[in-house]
PDB file of C-alpha atoms in Angstrom:
ATOM      1  CA  GLN A   1       0.009  -0.247  -0.373  1.00 74.00           C
ATOM      2  CA  VAL A   2       1.429   3.670  -0.579  1.00 87.00           C
ATOM      3  CA  GLN A   3       1.271   5.491   2.164  1.00 92.00           C
ATOM      4  CA  LEU A   4       1.751   8.873   0.650  1.00 95.00           C
ATOM      5  CA  ALA A   5       0.177   9.124  -3.217  1.00 96.00           C
ATOM      6  CA  GLU A   6       1.982  12.272  -4.971  1.00 97.00           C
ATOM      7  CA  SER A   7       0.471  13.756  -8.318  1.00 96.00           C
ATOM      8  CA  GLY A   8       0.897  17.254 -10.384  1.00 97.00           C
ATOM      9  CA  GLY A   9       4.122  17.424 -11.651  1.00 97.00           C
ATOM     10  CA  GLY A  10       4.785  17.921 -14.982  1.00 97.00           C
ATOM     11  CA  LEU A  11       6.495  20.159 -17.649  1.00 98.00           C
ATOM     12  CA  VAL A  12       5.985  23.981 -17.770  1.00 98.00           C
ATOM     13  CA  GLN A  13       6.976  27.004 -18.945  1.00 98.00           C
ATOM     14  CA  PRO A  14       9.148  29.851 -16.829  1.00 98.00           C
ATOM     15  CA  GLY A  15       6.605  31.655 -15.477  1.00 98.00           C
ATOM     16  CA  GLY A  16       3.950  29.075 -15.132  1.00 98.00           C
ATOM     17  CA  SER A  17       1.982  27.196 -12.413  1.00 98.00           C
ATOM     18  CA  LEU A  18       1.771  23.873 -10.913  1.00 98.00           C
ATOM     19  CA  ARG A  19      -0.094  22.786  -8.224  1.00 98.00           C
ATOM     20  CA  LEU A  20       1.370  19.382  -6.451  1.00 98.00           C
ATOM     21  CA  SER A  21      -1.057  16.859  -4.415  1.00 98.00           C
ATOM     22  CA  CYS A  22      -0.148  14.824  -1.120  1.00 97.00           C
ATOM     23  CA  ALA A  23      -2.708  12.306   0.015  1.00 96.00           C
ATOM     24  CA  ALA A  24      -2.022  10.334   3.132  1.00 95.00           C
ATOM     25  CA  SER A  25      -3.374   6.942   3.488  1.00 93.00           C
ATOM     26  CA  GLU A  26      -5.838   6.363   6.210  1.00 88.00           C
ATOM     27  CA  THR A  27      -3.539   3.700   8.022  1.00 88.00           C
ATOM     28  CA  ILE A  28      -1.259   6.449   8.733  1.00 89.00           C
ATOM     29  CA  GLY A  29      -2.617   8.020  12.220  1.00 85.00           C
ATOM     30  CA  SER A  30      -2.437  11.470  13.845  1.00 87.00           C
ATOM     31  CA  ILE A  31      -0.497  13.987  11.284  1.00 90.00           C
ATOM     32  CA  ASN A  32       1.661  17.259  12.672  1.00 91.00           C
ATOM     33  CA  THR A  33       4.025  18.229  10.239  1.00 95.00           C
ATOM     34  CA  MET A  34       3.649  17.762   6.792  1.00 96.00           C
ATOM     35  CA  ALA A  35       6.193  19.191   3.950  1.00 97.00           C
ATOM     36  CA  TRP A  36       7.604  19.638   0.821  1.00 98.00           C
ATOM     37  CA  TYR A  37      11.261  18.831  -0.315  1.00 98.00           C
ATOM     38  CA  ARG A  38      12.856  18.596  -3.675  1.00 98.00           C
ATOM     39  CA  GLN A  39      15.550  17.203  -5.333  1.00 97.00           C
ATOM     40  CA  ALA A  40      17.885  18.268  -8.391  1.00 95.00           C
ATOM     41  CA  PRO A  41      20.516  15.816  -9.837  1.00 90.00           C
ATOM     42  CA  GLY A  42      22.734  14.905  -7.004  1.00 87.00           C
ATOM     43  CA  PRO A  43      22.577  13.426  -3.555  1.00 88.00           C
ATOM     44  CA  GLU A  44      20.905  15.738  -1.693  1.00 93.00           C
ATOM     45  CA  ARG A  45      17.245  17.104  -0.476  1.00 95.00           C
ATOM     46  CA  GLU A  46      15.964  20.754  -0.274  1.00 97.00           C
ATOM     47  CA  LEU A  47      13.438  21.517   2.343  1.00 98.00           C
ATOM     48  CA  VAL A  48      10.882  23.765   0.476  1.00 98.00           C
ATOM     49  CA  ALA A  49       7.853  24.611   2.135  1.00 98.00           C
ATOM     50  CA  VAL A  50       6.696  23.210   6.433  1.00 98.00           C
ATOM     51  CA  SER A  51       3.049  22.896   7.228  1.00 96.00           C
ATOM     52  CA  ASN A  52       3.977  22.913  11.109  1.00 93.00           C
ATOM     53  CA  SER A  53       1.123  21.300  13.859  1.00 89.00           C
ATOM     54  CA  ASP A  54       0.143  24.944  14.842  1.00 89.00           C
ATOM     55  CA  GLY A  55      -0.864  26.046  11.651  1.00 89.00           C
ATOM     56  CA  SER A  56       2.391  27.855  10.887  1.00 95.00           C
ATOM     57  CA  THR A  57       4.436  27.817   7.424  1.00 97.00           C
ATOM     58  CA  ASN A  58       8.178  27.866   6.572  1.00 98.00           C
ATOM     59  CA  TYR A  59       9.541  28.590   3.395  1.00 98.00           C
ATOM     60  CA  ALA A  60      12.785  28.627   1.658  1.00 98.00           C
ATOM     61  CA  ASP A  61      13.925  31.464   0.845  1.00 98.00           C
ATOM     62  CA  SER A  62      14.360  30.649  -2.522  1.00 97.00           C
ATOM     63  CA  VAL A  63      10.286  30.029  -3.245  1.00 98.00           C
ATOM     64  CA  LYS A  64       9.013  32.756  -1.071  1.00 98.00           C
ATOM     65  CA  GLY A  65       6.042  34.729  -2.487  1.00 97.00           C
ATOM     66  CA  ARG A  66       6.151  31.902  -5.167  1.00 98.00           C
ATOM     67  CA  PHE A  67       4.825  29.139  -3.489  1.00 98.00           C
ATOM     68  CA  THR A  68       2.150  28.333  -0.761  1.00 98.00           C
ATOM     69  CA  ILE A  69       1.907  25.031   1.383  1.00 98.00           C
ATOM     70  CA  SER A  70      -1.631  24.210   2.327  1.00 96.00           C
ATOM     71  CA  ARG A  71      -3.846  21.123   3.712  1.00 94.00           C
ATOM     72  CA  ASP A  72      -7.129  19.593   3.635  1.00 93.00           C
ATOM     73  CA  ASN A  73      -7.334  17.931   7.296  1.00 89.00           C
ATOM     74  CA  ALA A  74     -10.534  15.895   6.064  1.00 89.00           C
ATOM     75  CA  LYS A  75      -8.651  14.923   2.789  1.00 92.00           C
ATOM     76  CA  LYS A  76      -5.322  14.029   4.944  1.00 92.00           C
ATOM     77  CA  THR A  77      -4.117  15.686   1.719  1.00 94.00           C
ATOM     78  CA  VAL A  78      -1.512  18.456   2.041  1.00 95.00           C
ATOM     79  CA  TYR A  79      -0.665  20.612  -1.723  1.00 97.00           C
ATOM     80  CA  LEU A  80       2.201  22.957  -2.872  1.00 98.00           C
ATOM     81  CA  GLN A  81       1.006  25.433  -5.092  1.00 98.00           C
ATOM     82  CA  MET A  82       3.885  26.835  -7.370  1.00 98.00           C
ATOM     83  CA  ASN A  83       3.199  29.961  -9.252  1.00 98.00           C
ATOM     84  CA  SER A  84       5.981  31.826 -11.359  1.00 98.00           C
ATOM     85  CA  LEU A  85       8.155  28.933 -11.772  1.00 98.00           C
ATOM     86  CA  LYS A  86      11.736  29.431 -12.889  1.00 98.00           C
ATOM     87  CA  ALA A  87      13.976  26.964 -14.435  1.00 97.00           C
ATOM     88  CA  GLU A  88      15.966  26.571 -10.883  1.00 96.00           C
ATOM     89  CA  ASP A  89      12.563  24.729  -9.648  1.00 97.00           C
ATOM     90  CA  THR A  90      13.541  21.977 -11.728  1.00 97.00           C
ATOM     91  CA  ALA A  91      13.506  18.529  -9.502  1.00 98.00           C
ATOM     92  CA  VAL A  92      11.833  15.550  -8.025  1.00 98.00           C
ATOM     93  CA  TYR A  93       9.454  16.813  -5.917  1.00 98.00           C
ATOM     94  CA  TYR A  94       9.100  15.262  -2.327  1.00 98.00           C
ATOM     95  CA  CYS A  95       6.194  14.567   0.050  1.00 97.00           C
ATOM     96  CA  TYR A  96       7.307  14.526   3.695  1.00 97.00           C
ATOM     97  CA  VAL A  97       4.872  13.676   6.728  1.00 96.00           C
ATOM     98  CA  LYS A  98       5.587  13.519  10.250  1.00 95.00           C
ATOM     99  CA  SER A  99       2.714  11.772  12.518  1.00 92.00           C
ATOM    100  CA  ASN A 100       2.107  10.428  16.101  1.00 87.00           C
ATOM    101  CA  TRP A 101       0.418   7.656  17.824  1.00 85.00           C
ATOM    102  CA  MET A 102       0.674   6.446  21.424  1.00 86.00           C
ATOM    103  CA  TRP A 103       3.784   9.019  22.152  1.00 87.00           C
ATOM    104  CA  ARG A 104       5.342   7.064  18.897  1.00 91.00           C
ATOM    105  CA  THR A 105       6.535   9.194  15.912  1.00 93.00           C
ATOM    106  CA  TYR A 106       6.630   8.193  12.439  1.00 94.00           C
ATOM    107  CA  GLU A 107       7.479   9.430   9.353  1.00 95.00           C
ATOM    108  CA  TYR A 108       6.827   8.909   5.732  1.00 96.00           C
ATOM    109  CA  TRP A 109       8.202   9.884   2.387  1.00 96.00           C
ATOM    110  CA  GLY A 110       6.696  10.093  -0.722  1.00 97.00           C
ATOM    111  CA  GLN A 111       7.491   8.493  -4.307  1.00 96.00           C
ATOM    112  CA  GLY A 112       8.526  11.916  -5.714  1.00 97.00           C
ATOM    113  CA  THR A 113       7.240  13.781  -8.589  1.00 97.00           C
ATOM    114  CA  GLN A 114       9.262  15.464 -11.332  1.00 97.00           C
ATOM    115  CA  VAL A 115       8.741  19.260 -12.286  1.00 98.00           C
ATOM    116  CA  THR A 116      10.258  20.393 -15.199  1.00 98.00           C
ATOM    117  CA  VAL A 117      10.170  24.237 -15.827  1.00 98.00           C
ATOM    118  CA  SER A 118      11.882  25.191 -19.748  1.00 96.00           C
ATOM    119  CA  SER A 119      11.077  27.035 -22.378  1.00 92.00           C
TER     120      SER A 119
END
């Protein structure tokens, strides 16, 4: 069973927009932190946006003002609205979820969705 199902990636021109979705399985417990990471060619993953349990959000400086993270708790889904896309945004984007159950913490990663920004 896929625990984090990602969708919404694709090819867009610079200045375009995409909306990524990540739906968590019902097998995942109480969700606290939800986030998006991205990985360009290479071994390092960059933190892009975070949705904290207190409702606050955090963004990488490179995407502030252009990307918006949001969640729908009823659907157990997190979204990443990406506007004014640049070539530098090209990467595989990964959903991340931290949950807890009976004082235990669990972490999950999505399988990744490709975003390519090119003219």
